[in-house]
Short mmCIF file of C-alpha atoms in Angstrom, two decimals:
data_model
loop_
_atom_site.label_atom_id
_atom_site.label_comp_id
_atom_site.label_asym_id
_atom_site.label_seq_id
_atom_site.Cartn_x
_atom_site.Cartn_y
_atom_site.Cartn_z
CA MET K 451 17.88 -12.13 23.63
CA SER K 452 15.04 -12.29 21.12
CA THR K 453 15.37 -10.70 17.70
CA LEU K 454 12.49 -8.70 16.27
CA HIS K 455 11.50 -9.75 12.76
CA PRO K 456 11.64 -6.82 10.29
CA LEU K 457 8.04 -7.44 9.13
CA ALA K 458 6.88 -6.93 12.70
CA LEU K 459 7.63 -3.23 12.28
CA PRO K 460 4.64 -1.43 10.66
CA GLU K 461 6.95 1.01 8.86
CA ILE K 462 8.81 -1.77 7.03
CA LEU K 463 5.63 -3.77 6.47
CA PHE K 464 3.98 -0.79 4.80
CA GLN K 465 6.90 -0.33 2.40
CA VAL K 466 6.65 -4.01 1.42
CA ALA K 467 2.88 -3.67 0.94
CA LEU K 468 3.38 -0.92 -1.64
CA PHE K 469 4.71 -3.54 -4.09
CA LEU K 470 1.77 -5.95 -3.69
CA GLN K 471 -1.29 -6.32 -5.91
CA LYS K 472 -4.75 -5.91 -4.41
CA PRO K 473 -5.55 -9.68 -4.18
CA ASP K 474 -2.32 -10.20 -2.24
CA LEU K 475 -3.10 -7.25 0.03
CA VAL K 476 -6.51 -8.71 0.82
CA ARG K 477 -4.95 -12.01 1.85
CA CYS K 478 -2.29 -10.27 3.92
CA CYS K 479 -4.95 -8.37 5.87
CA SER K 480 -6.14 -11.65 7.37
CA VAL K 481 -2.73 -12.62 8.83
CA ASN K 482 -3.06 -10.70 12.10
CA LYS K 483 -4.22 -7.38 13.52
CA THR K 484 -0.93 -5.59 12.82
CA TRP K 485 -0.91 -6.58 9.17
CA HIS K 486 -4.59 -5.68 8.85
CA ALA K 487 -4.10 -2.22 10.36
CA THR K 488 -1.10 -1.57 8.11
CA MET K 489 -2.53 -2.76 4.78
CA ILE K 490 -6.27 -2.15 4.91
CA ALA K 491 -5.89 1.47 3.73
CA LEU K 492 -4.07 0.30 0.57
CA VAL K 493 -6.87 -2.17 -0.19
CA TRP K 494 -9.54 0.54 -0.28
CA GLU K 495 -7.49 3.53 -1.47
CA LEU K 496 -8.46 3.03 -5.16
CA ILE K 497 -11.90 1.76 -6.16
CA GLN K 498 -12.70 1.00 -9.81
CA LEU K 499 -16.31 0.41 -10.82
CA ARG K 500 -16.73 -0.83 -14.40
CA GLY K 501 -20.32 -1.06 -15.53
CA ASN K 502 -19.60 -4.02 -17.83
CA ALA K 503 -18.02 -6.03 -14.99
CA PRO K 504 -20.42 -5.89 -12.02
CA LYS K 505 -19.02 -9.15 -10.60
CA GLN K 506 -15.79 -7.28 -9.85
CA PHE K 507 -17.58 -4.70 -7.70
CA PRO K 508 -16.65 -4.85 -4.00
CA PRO K 509 -19.56 -5.82 -1.71
CA LEU K 510 -21.74 -2.77 -1.10
CA SER K 511 -21.75 -3.29 2.66
CA ALA K 512 -17.95 -3.54 2.80
CA LEU K 513 -17.49 -0.47 0.60
CA THR K 514 -19.85 1.50 2.83
CA ARG K 515 -18.01 0.38 5.95
CA HIS K 516 -14.60 1.41 4.56
CA ARG K 517 -15.72 4.51 2.63
CA HIS K 518 -13.46 6.74 4.75
CA LEU K 519 -10.40 4.99 3.25
CA VAL K 520 -11.36 5.63 -0.41
CA LYS K 521 -9.28 8.42 -1.97
CA ASN K 522 -9.56 7.60 -5.68
CA LEU K 523 -12.87 6.58 -7.31
CA CYS K 524 -13.07 5.57 -11.00
CA THR K 525 -16.40 4.80 -12.67
CA ARG K 526 -16.69 3.59 -16.26
CA GLY K 527 -19.92 3.26 -18.21
CA SER K 528 -23.51 4.22 -17.52
CA ASP K 529 -24.30 0.83 -15.96
CA VAL K 530 -22.73 1.61 -12.57
CA PRO K 531 -25.63 1.55 -10.05
CA PRO K 532 -26.40 4.79 -8.16
CA THR K 533 -26.22 2.78 -4.95
CA TYR K 534 -22.45 2.70 -5.45
CA THR K 535 -21.77 6.17 -6.86
CA GLY K 536 -24.14 7.73 -4.33
CA ILE K 537 -22.02 6.69 -1.35
CA HIS K 538 -20.41 9.59 0.46
CA PHE K 539 -16.62 9.10 0.57
CA PRO K 540 -15.47 11.70 3.13
CA ASN K 541 -11.81 11.67 2.05
CA LEU K 542 -12.20 11.34 -1.73
CA GLU K 543 -9.53 13.32 -3.62
CA ILE K 544 -9.70 12.02 -7.21
CA PHE K 545 -12.95 11.33 -9.06
CA ALA K 546 -12.74 9.86 -12.59
CA VAL K 547 -15.80 9.37 -14.80
CA SER K 548 -15.62 7.63 -18.20
CA PHE K 549 -18.21 7.02 -20.91
CA SER K 550 -21.18 8.20 -18.86
CA SER K 551 -22.87 11.34 -17.59
CA PRO K 552 -21.93 12.41 -14.05
CA ARG K 553 -24.85 12.72 -11.65
CA MET K 554 -24.75 16.14 -9.99
CA GLU K 555 -25.78 14.68 -6.67
CA ASP K 556 -22.77 12.33 -6.80
CA VAL K 557 -20.37 15.19 -7.52
CA SER K 558 -21.89 17.43 -4.85
CA LEU K 559 -21.23 14.81 -2.17
CA HIS K 560 -17.47 15.27 -2.52
CA LEU K 561 -16.99 18.96 -3.29
CA SER K 562 -15.31 19.69 0.04
CA THR K 563 -12.44 17.20 -0.49
CA LEU K 564 -12.16 16.85 -4.28
CA VAL K 565 -8.70 17.73 -5.63
CA GLU K 566 -8.82 16.30 -9.17
CA LEU K 567 -11.69 15.60 -11.57
CA ARG K 568 -11.25 13.50 -14.71
CA MET K 569 -13.92 13.15 -17.39
CA ASP K 570 -13.28 10.92 -20.42
CA TRP K 571 -15.87 10.96 -23.18
CA VAL K 572 -18.53 12.23 -20.84
CA ASN K 573 -21.75 13.65 -22.25
CA ILE K 574 -22.53 16.66 -20.09
CA GLY K 575 -24.93 18.24 -22.56
CA MET K 576 -27.56 20.61 -21.22
CA GLN K 577 -26.32 20.44 -17.61
CA SER K 578 -22.78 21.63 -18.40
CA SER K 579 -23.28 25.10 -16.89
CA THR K 580 -24.69 23.49 -13.75
CA VAL K 581 -21.63 21.22 -13.48
CA TRP K 582 -19.13 24.05 -13.88
CA LEU K 583 -20.94 26.28 -11.37
CA ALA K 584 -21.13 23.45 -8.84
CA LEU K 585 -17.42 22.72 -9.17
CA MET K 586 -16.64 26.35 -8.34
CA ASP K 587 -17.72 25.52 -4.79
CA ALA K 588 -14.99 22.87 -4.47
CA PRO K 589 -12.34 24.68 -2.38
CA GLN K 590 -9.62 22.01 -2.88
CA LEU K 591 -10.12 21.41 -6.62
CA ARG K 592 -6.86 22.03 -8.48
CA THR K 593 -6.92 19.81 -11.58
CA LEU K 594 -9.48 19.28 -14.34
CA LEU K 595 -8.80 16.73 -17.09
CA ILE K 596 -11.33 16.37 -19.93
CA SER K 597 -10.81 14.02 -22.88
CA GLY K 598 -13.46 13.80 -25.58
CA GLY K 599 -16.95 15.21 -25.48
CA GLU K 600 -18.72 18.46 -26.24
CA ILE K 601 -19.05 21.78 -24.43
CA PRO K 602 -22.04 23.93 -25.46
CA GLY K 603 -21.13 27.49 -26.30
CA ASP K 604 -23.52 29.00 -23.77
CA SER K 605 -21.58 27.36 -20.92
CA LEU K 606 -18.11 28.63 -21.90
CA GLN K 607 -18.40 31.59 -19.57
CA SER K 608 -18.94 29.46 -16.48
CA PHE K 609 -16.35 26.93 -17.69
CA THR K 610 -13.68 29.63 -17.91
CA GLN K 611 -14.64 30.98 -14.49
CA LEU K 612 -14.01 27.49 -13.16
CA CYS K 613 -10.61 27.39 -14.87
CA ALA K 614 -9.76 30.63 -13.06
CA GLN K 615 -9.64 28.68 -9.78
CA LEU K 616 -7.51 25.78 -11.04
CA GLN K 617 -3.80 25.14 -11.42
CA THR K 618 -3.93 22.44 -14.13
CA VAL K 619 -6.35 22.10 -17.07
CA ARG K 620 -6.11 19.49 -19.82
CA LEU K 621 -8.51 19.55 -22.76
CA MET K 622 -8.17 16.76 -25.33
CA MET K 623 -10.38 16.22 -28.39
CA ILE K 624 -13.07 18.65 -27.22
CA THR K 625 -15.77 20.08 -29.51
CA LEU K 626 -17.09 23.54 -28.68
CA LEU K 627 -20.65 23.93 -29.92
CA LYS K 628 -22.26 27.08 -31.20
CA GLY K 629 -25.32 26.75 -28.97
CA SER K 630 -26.56 24.45 -26.24
CA SER K 631 -27.77 21.59 -28.42
CA PRO K 632 -25.31 18.74 -29.11
CA SER K 633 -26.87 18.38 -32.54
CA LEU K 634 -25.36 21.68 -33.68
CA SER K 635 -22.08 21.37 -35.52
CA TYR K 636 -18.97 23.20 -34.39
CA ILE K 637 -17.89 26.42 -36.07
CA PRO K 638 -14.39 27.54 -37.12
CA SER K 639 -14.40 30.65 -34.94
CA SER K 640 -16.74 30.79 -31.98
CA PRO K 641 -18.40 34.19 -31.27
CA SER K 642 -18.73 33.09 -27.64
CA MET K 643 -14.99 33.64 -27.29
CA ILE K 644 -15.90 37.29 -26.69
CA GLN K 645 -17.53 36.18 -23.44
CA ILE K 646 -14.58 34.27 -22.04
CA SER K 647 -12.05 36.91 -23.09
CA SER K 648 -13.17 39.06 -20.17
CA VAL K 649 -12.20 36.41 -17.62
CA SER K 650 -8.69 36.22 -16.18
CA THR K 651 -7.17 33.02 -14.80
CA PRO K 652 -4.25 34.15 -12.63
CA LYS K 653 -3.81 30.76 -10.89
CA LEU K 654 -3.46 28.52 -13.94
CA ARG K 655 0.04 27.02 -14.16
CA THR K 656 -0.34 24.07 -16.55
CA LEU K 657 -2.45 24.06 -19.71
CA ALA K 658 -2.72 21.26 -22.27
CA MET K 659 -4.90 21.74 -25.36
CA LYS K 660 -5.03 19.15 -28.13
CA GLY K 661 -7.53 18.76 -30.95
CA ILE K 662 -9.97 21.50 -29.93
CA CYS K 663 -12.74 21.84 -32.52
CA GLY K 664 -14.73 25.07 -32.71
CA MET K 665 -11.75 27.29 -31.84
CA ASN K 666 -9.22 28.23 -34.47
CA THR K 667 -5.62 29.12 -33.64
CA SER K 668 -6.42 32.79 -33.06
CA ASP K 669 -9.28 31.94 -30.70
CA GLN K 670 -7.10 29.61 -28.65
CA LEU K 671 -4.31 32.18 -28.41
CA GLU K 672 -6.87 34.78 -27.36
CA TRP K 673 -7.98 32.49 -24.56
CA MET K 674 -4.41 31.68 -23.48
CA ARG K 675 -3.66 35.41 -23.35
CA HIS K 676 -5.44 35.52 -20.01
CA PHE K 677 -3.11 32.98 -18.38
CA PRO K 678 -0.21 35.25 -17.32
CA THR K 679 1.15 32.79 -14.73
CA LEU K 680 1.36 29.87 -17.14
CA LYS K 681 4.38 27.67 -16.44
CA LYS K 682 3.76 24.68 -18.73
CA LEU K 683 2.02 24.74 -22.11
CA CYS K 684 1.22 21.69 -24.24
CA TRP K 685 -0.53 22.84 -27.41
CA THR K 686 -1.49 20.91 -30.54
CA VAL K 687 -3.74 22.26 -33.28
CA TYR K 688 -5.36 20.33 -36.15
CA PRO K 689 -4.43 21.08 -38.87
CA PRO K 690 -1.04 22.28 -37.56
CA GLU K 691 -0.13 24.62 -40.44
CA GLY K 692 0.61 28.11 -39.15
CA GLN K 693 0.40 27.24 -35.44
CA ALA K 694 4.01 28.09 -34.56
CA GLN K 695 3.95 31.17 -36.78
CA ASP K 696 0.88 32.49 -34.97
CA LEU K 697 2.48 31.71 -31.61
CA ARG K 698 5.60 33.56 -32.67
CA ARG K 699 3.63 36.67 -33.62
CA TYR K 700 1.70 36.41 -30.39
CA MET K 701 4.85 36.28 -28.26
CA GLU K 702 6.54 39.06 -30.25
CA ASP K 703 3.61 41.46 -29.85
CA LYS K 704 5.32 44.20 -27.84
CA ALA K 705 2.09 46.15 -27.43
CA SER K 706 0.77 43.47 -25.09
CA GLY K 707 3.84 43.33 -22.87
CA SER K 708 5.72 40.24 -21.75
CA ARG K 709 4.08 36.90 -22.57
CA TRP K 710 4.13 34.19 -19.90
CA PRO K 711 7.20 35.34 -17.95
CA ASP K 712 7.15 32.13 -15.90
CA LEU K 713 6.89 29.72 -18.85
CA GLU K 714 9.39 26.87 -18.47
CA CYS K 715 7.90 23.92 -20.37
CA LEU K 716 6.72 24.10 -23.99
CA ASP K 717 5.34 21.14 -25.93
CA LEU K 718 4.48 21.78 -29.59
CA ASP K 719 4.58 18.19 -30.85
CA GLY K 720 3.24 17.78 -34.37
CA SER K 721 3.18 21.52 -35.04
CA MET K 722 5.34 21.23 -38.20
CA ALA K 723 6.98 24.45 -37.01
CA LYS K 724 9.68 26.07 -39.12
CA ASP K 725 13.17 26.53 -37.77
CA GLU K 726 13.03 30.34 -37.82
CA ASP K 727 9.71 30.37 -35.93
CA LEU K 728 11.02 28.03 -33.24
CA ALA K 729 14.16 30.13 -32.88
CA ALA K 730 12.09 33.28 -32.39
CA ILE K 731 9.89 31.56 -29.79
CA LEU K 732 12.95 30.29 -27.91
CA GLN K 733 14.33 33.81 -27.79
CA ARG K 734 11.16 35.03 -26.04
CA ILE K 735 11.28 32.45 -23.26
CA ARG K 736 13.37 33.49 -20.27
CA ARG K 737 14.00 30.10 -18.70
CA LEU K 738 13.30 26.76 -20.39
CA THR K 739 13.45 23.31 -18.76
CA LEU K 740 11.38 21.22 -21.22
CA PHE K 741 11.09 21.62 -24.98
CA SER K 742 9.32 19.07 -27.18
CA VAL K 743 8.83 19.70 -30.91
CA LYS K 744 8.40 16.28 -32.53
CA ALA K 745 8.00 16.29 -36.33
CA SER K 746 9.06 19.91 -36.65
CA ASP K 747 11.77 21.65 -38.70
CA PHE K 748 14.00 22.26 -35.67
CA GLY K 749 17.36 23.10 -37.19
CA PRO K 750 20.54 25.18 -36.88
CA LYS K 751 18.83 28.45 -35.88
CA SER K 752 16.83 26.86 -33.08
CA ALA K 753 19.83 24.80 -31.94
CA LEU K 754 21.96 27.94 -31.72
CA ILE K 755 19.45 29.70 -29.46
CA MET K 756 19.01 26.56 -27.37
CA ALA K 757 22.76 26.14 -26.84
CA SER K 758 23.40 29.80 -26.09
CA GLN K 759 20.32 30.94 -24.15
CA HIS K 760 18.93 27.81 -22.43
CA ALA K 761 22.00 25.60 -22.02
CA SER K 762 22.10 26.02 -18.24
CA THR K 763 18.40 25.20 -17.64
CA ILE K 764 17.07 22.77 -20.28
CA GLU K 765 16.45 19.31 -18.79
CA ILE K 766 14.22 17.50 -21.31
CA LEU K 767 14.62 17.92 -25.08
CA ASN K 768 12.54 15.94 -27.58
CA LEU K 769 13.53 16.30 -31.25
CA ALA K 770 12.11 13.01 -32.55
CA LYS K 771 11.26 12.95 -36.26
CA CYS K 772 12.90 16.34 -36.83
CA ARG K 773 14.42 15.87 -40.27
CA HIS K 774 16.87 18.78 -40.09
CA VAL K 775 18.58 17.63 -36.88
CA THR K 776 22.14 16.52 -37.58
CA GLY K 777 24.80 14.62 -35.65
CA ASP K 778 27.04 17.62 -35.04
CA MET K 779 24.00 19.59 -33.84
CA ILE K 780 23.25 16.90 -31.23
CA ALA K 781 26.91 16.77 -30.18
CA LYS K 782 26.95 20.53 -29.58
CA LEU K 783 23.78 20.32 -27.49
CA LEU K 784 25.23 17.50 -25.38
CA LYS K 785 28.35 19.57 -24.80
CA SER K 786 26.61 22.83 -23.93
CA CYS K 787 23.50 21.74 -21.98
CA THR K 788 24.78 21.13 -18.46
CA GLN K 789 21.46 20.09 -16.85
CA LEU K 790 20.11 17.83 -19.63
CA ARG K 791 18.38 14.69 -18.26
CA GLU K 792 16.52 13.36 -21.32
CA LEU K 793 17.38 13.73 -25.00
CA THR K 794 15.36 12.19 -27.82
CA CYS K 795 16.11 12.58 -31.52
CA GLY K 796 16.01 10.59 -34.74
CA ARG K 797 18.84 8.95 -36.64
CA VAL K 798 22.00 10.87 -37.39
CA LEU K 799 25.20 10.08 -39.25
CA ALA K 800 27.93 8.84 -36.94
CA GLN K 801 30.61 10.86 -38.70
CA ASP K 802 28.61 14.04 -38.14
CA PHE K 803 28.15 13.24 -34.46
CA LEU K 804 31.88 12.64 -34.13
CA ASN K 805 32.51 15.88 -36.01
CA GLU K 806 35.07 14.15 -38.23
CA ASP K 807 35.08 16.79 -40.93
CA ARG K 808 36.32 19.38 -38.43
CA VAL K 809 38.81 17.30 -36.45
CA ASP K 810 42.48 17.89 -37.13
CA ALA K 811 45.51 15.97 -35.90
CA LYS K 812 46.00 18.18 -32.86
CA ALA K 813 42.35 17.83 -31.79
CA GLU K 814 42.61 14.06 -32.11
CA ALA K 815 45.64 14.06 -29.81
CA VAL K 816 43.66 15.78 -27.03
CA ALA K 817 40.53 13.66 -27.30
CA GLU K 818 40.47 12.95 -23.58
CA THR K 819 40.54 16.67 -22.80
CA LYS K 820 37.65 17.26 -25.18
CA ALA K 821 35.64 14.54 -23.49
CA ALA K 822 35.62 16.56 -20.29
CA GLU K 823 33.84 19.38 -22.15
CA TRP K 824 30.61 17.40 -22.46
CA GLY K 825 28.31 19.25 -20.12
CA CYS K 826 25.71 16.63 -19.16
CA THR K 827 27.86 13.56 -18.47
CA LYS K 828 26.63 13.40 -14.86
CA THR K 829 23.01 14.44 -15.42
CA LEU K 830 21.84 12.58 -18.55
CA ARG K 831 19.43 9.76 -17.64
CA SER K 832 17.79 8.93 -20.98
CA LEU K 833 19.33 9.05 -24.46
CA LYS K 834 17.38 8.01 -27.55
CA ILE K 835 19.36 8.43 -30.74
CA GLY K 836 20.03 6.30 -33.81
CA PHE K 837 23.54 6.22 -35.27
CA GLU K 838 23.89 5.45 -38.96
CA PHE K 839 27.36 4.39 -39.97
CA ALA K 840 27.33 3.62 -43.69
CA PRO K 841 26.00 5.07 -46.92
CA SER K 842 22.93 3.40 -48.37
CA PHE K 843 24.79 1.31 -50.94
CA LEU K 844 26.71 -0.53 -48.21
CA SER K 845 23.63 -1.37 -46.15
CA SER K 846 21.52 -2.37 -49.13
CA SER K 847 23.37 -5.60 -49.85
CA ASP K 848 25.23 -8.15 -47.77
CA ASN K 849 27.42 -8.80 -50.79
CA TYR K 850 28.82 -5.31 -50.57
CA GLN K 851 29.77 -5.90 -46.99
CA THR K 852 31.81 -8.97 -47.85
CA GLY K 853 33.08 -7.62 -51.15
CA ALA K 854 32.23 -10.96 -52.80
CA ASP K 855 30.68 -9.41 -55.87
CA ALA K 856 33.08 -6.53 -56.25
CA ASN K 857 34.09 -5.93 -59.87
CA SER K 858 37.73 -5.20 -59.19
CA ASP K 859 40.42 -5.28 -56.57
CA HIS K 860 40.08 -1.53 -56.27
CA GLU K 861 36.43 -1.80 -55.32
CA GLU K 862 37.26 -4.53 -52.80
CA THR K 863 39.89 -2.26 -51.26
CA GLU K 864 37.50 0.67 -51.04
CA VAL K 865 34.76 -1.43 -49.43
CA GLU K 866 37.21 -2.89 -46.93
CA LYS K 867 38.47 0.59 -46.08
CA LEU K 868 34.90 1.73 -45.51
CA ARG K 869 34.25 -1.23 -43.24
CA GLN K 870 37.32 -0.35 -41.19
CA ASN K 871 36.14 3.24 -40.89
CA ILE K 872 32.76 2.01 -39.66
CA GLU K 873 34.40 -0.16 -37.02
CA GLN K 874 36.55 2.74 -35.88
CA ARG K 875 33.49 4.96 -35.57
CA GLN K 876 31.73 2.25 -33.58
CA HIS K 877 34.54 2.35 -31.01
CA GLN K 878 34.44 6.16 -30.94
CA ILE K 879 30.69 6.24 -30.39
CA PHE K 880 30.96 3.76 -27.53
CA GLN K 881 33.71 5.91 -26.04
CA LYS K 882 31.42 8.95 -26.17
CA LEU K 883 28.50 7.05 -24.63
CA SER K 884 30.70 5.73 -21.82
CA MET K 885 30.98 9.26 -20.41
CA PHE K 886 27.29 9.40 -19.51
CA THR K 887 27.72 7.46 -16.29
CA SER K 888 24.21 8.26 -14.98
CA LEU K 889 22.49 6.84 -18.05
CA SER K 890 19.50 4.62 -17.26
CA ILE K 891 17.77 4.37 -20.67
CA LEU K 892 19.63 3.93 -23.95
CA LYS K 893 17.78 3.60 -27.24
CA THR K 894 19.76 3.32 -30.49
CA ASP K 895 17.01 2.31 -32.93
CA ILE K 896 17.22 3.88 -36.41
CA SER K 897 13.69 3.20 -37.65
CA GLY K 898 13.12 3.77 -41.33
CA ALA K 899 16.73 3.07 -42.33
CA GLY K 900 16.00 0.05 -44.52
CA ARG K 901 17.65 -3.23 -43.53
CA LEU K 902 19.64 -1.47 -40.79
CA GLN K 903 22.87 -3.53 -41.07
CA CYS K 904 24.94 -0.53 -40.06
CA GLY K 905 23.38 0.58 -36.78
CA LEU K 906 25.27 0.56 -33.49
CA ASP K 907 26.64 -2.97 -33.00
CA PHE K 908 26.64 -4.23 -29.38
CA ARG K 909 29.56 -6.64 -29.64
CA LEU K 910 32.77 -6.64 -27.64
CA SER K 911 34.79 -6.59 -30.84
CA LYS K 912 33.07 -3.31 -31.74
CA GLY K 913 33.87 -1.60 -28.43
CA LEU K 914 31.05 -2.68 -26.14
CA GLU K 915 33.46 -3.09 -23.21
CA GLN K 916 33.78 0.70 -23.05
CA LEU K 917 30.20 0.86 -21.73
CA SER K 918 31.19 -0.81 -18.47
CA THR K 919 30.85 2.65 -16.89
CA LEU K 920 27.05 2.60 -17.37
CA LYS K 921 26.36 0.94 -14.02
CA ARG K 922 22.82 2.36 -13.81
CA LEU K 923 21.63 1.16 -17.22
CA SER K 924 18.20 -0.47 -16.84
CA VAL K 925 16.67 -0.27 -20.35
CA LEU K 926 18.44 -1.08 -23.62
CA ASP K 927 16.50 -0.62 -26.87
CA PHE K 928 18.11 -1.24 -30.25
CA GLY K 929 14.78 -1.83 -32.01
CA TYR K 930 15.16 -3.32 -35.48
CA THR K 931 18.88 -2.73 -35.68
CA LYS K 932 20.61 -5.98 -36.62
CA GLN K 933 22.59 -7.49 -33.75
CA CYS K 934 24.90 -10.49 -33.48
CA VAL K 935 25.30 -10.74 -29.71
CA GLY K 936 26.97 -13.97 -28.63
CA THR K 937 27.71 -15.86 -25.42
CA GLU K 938 30.70 -13.67 -24.64
CA GLU K 939 28.57 -10.50 -24.78
CA VAL K 940 25.83 -12.12 -22.66
CA ASN K 941 28.34 -12.93 -19.94
CA TRP K 942 29.72 -9.41 -20.13
CA ILE K 943 26.24 -7.88 -19.78
CA PHE K 944 25.54 -10.15 -16.82
CA GLN K 945 28.69 -8.96 -15.11
CA HIS K 946 28.58 -5.21 -15.80
CA TRP K 947 24.91 -4.17 -16.17
CA ARG K 948 23.42 -5.48 -12.96
CA ASN K 949 20.41 -3.12 -13.11
CA LEU K 950 19.35 -4.08 -16.64
CA HIS K 951 15.75 -5.33 -16.66
CA THR K 952 14.47 -4.52 -20.17
CA ILE K 953 15.86 -5.26 -23.63
CA ARG K 954 13.88 -4.32 -26.74
CA GLY K 955 15.01 -5.91 -29.99
CA LYS K 956 16.48 -9.24 -31.11
CA LEU K 957 19.86 -9.98 -29.59
CA ASN K 958 21.05 -12.19 -32.44
CA MET K 959 19.37 -12.14 -35.84
CA ASP K 960 21.20 -15.30 -36.95
CA ALA K 961 20.89 -17.47 -33.83
CA ASP K 962 17.31 -16.34 -33.15
CA VAL K 963 18.08 -15.46 -29.53
CA ASP K 964 14.96 -14.03 -27.88
CA SER K 965 15.50 -10.99 -25.60
CA GLU K 966 12.83 -12.03 -23.10
CA TYR K 967 14.37 -15.50 -22.78
CA PHE K 968 17.77 -13.93 -22.21
CA LEU K 969 16.43 -11.58 -19.51
CA GLU K 970 14.69 -14.48 -17.78
CA LYS K 971 17.96 -16.41 -17.64
CA LEU K 972 19.80 -13.26 -16.59
CA ASN K 973 17.45 -12.68 -13.65
CA GLN K 974 17.66 -16.34 -12.65
CA GLY K 975 21.42 -16.04 -12.50
CA ARG K 976 21.17 -12.92 -10.32
CA ARG K 977 19.03 -14.76 -7.79
#
């Protein structure tokens, strides 16, 4: 009885082909008819035409013959010949244009199938109104991504009418001009906003606006007022002062009714928002799944609303570079947020995270019971947090750590006691982390903490063995935190973290053990 080879089945062969690079796919297509029929679509699915690299263009005759397989076309630069861009690709879904002006005849060829249009630093200029009006005839178009460039003020009306038909719009580093000439400078508040205020965009679900020149905060809020079905908002204003305060007033305006009742994702990175403004905004959102406020003043008021109102829905929380975030605040969020998948924050004091100042003898006796109260132990996939264990005087000098230069026996005793406390906290932190059994990414870098001698120490003597429960861990990042990982720890990692494929940071500052070399040896051993 003959046995059928797995690669003889097109279904299995196709899954294998998904992991191959294009040169390998091309070679595989010449094996036999079955392999050719299975892989040829992957060869032609994405076509990239870079004007500064014409030798990498596919042969024109071959591209024409397989044009029905092209679904994603990317052109870069004004040097791409019209003989290539003018080909009709009957199944094209994504069209990306970079550093050139799109030819209207090229766009018109694909209006019936186009789903997504990307324009990066494209000079539309005088023909902008023509482009927007033409795209309105694209029945499948759902996404428009524009990065860099200028939009003349006299085309804003047609541009907003186009947005009314879309589900996703991303505008990055766009300059809105007063008139139609690119030579005119932008203005702080565009009078043409009166034109677009009369247009409603009931289909828009995702809006990202970053670095829009020519529209102040009030103008942008006035435009967003017409997006009642908005589900995801990513909004950054330069300069950021007053952005969150204006958004708060906008959402609290009772005369205008409920604002964005379907809003679930809010990204205000770099807004420098105050804690009270963020708390008021959080109160106005019914259901929140993503909240990102990097470099803001997120603090106790916002944390209280998050833990009480959005604990059952929040999945992604980014509090990086938020100076008022504390260890006990993070601990409370981890305990209350039952659906949390990703948490990012800066460095916190370990004793605050462990809530030592509020723990009595009875609470310490029921530590295992308290562990069960952590709400996201089964859902958390990514945790990025830096634990700081010692005051600055201990981490500023190696001599303090050894006590060699201590002036008295009393000082030696105090330093030794502090070192013991640090080691105890290390074990306690590892015990806490061991509960997050679904964790895939763990980052414990404490950037900006000086020489960083007192970050989380990944040694068995410090409690590393408690992390044996993290079977899914694939990325470990301890950044510039000093580590002294030895052979014993390497063998332990090899045995317990079988999915680990990335380590960022130096494993041993003294022995000069390179992380990439270690991973190479680790993967060789797994084979």
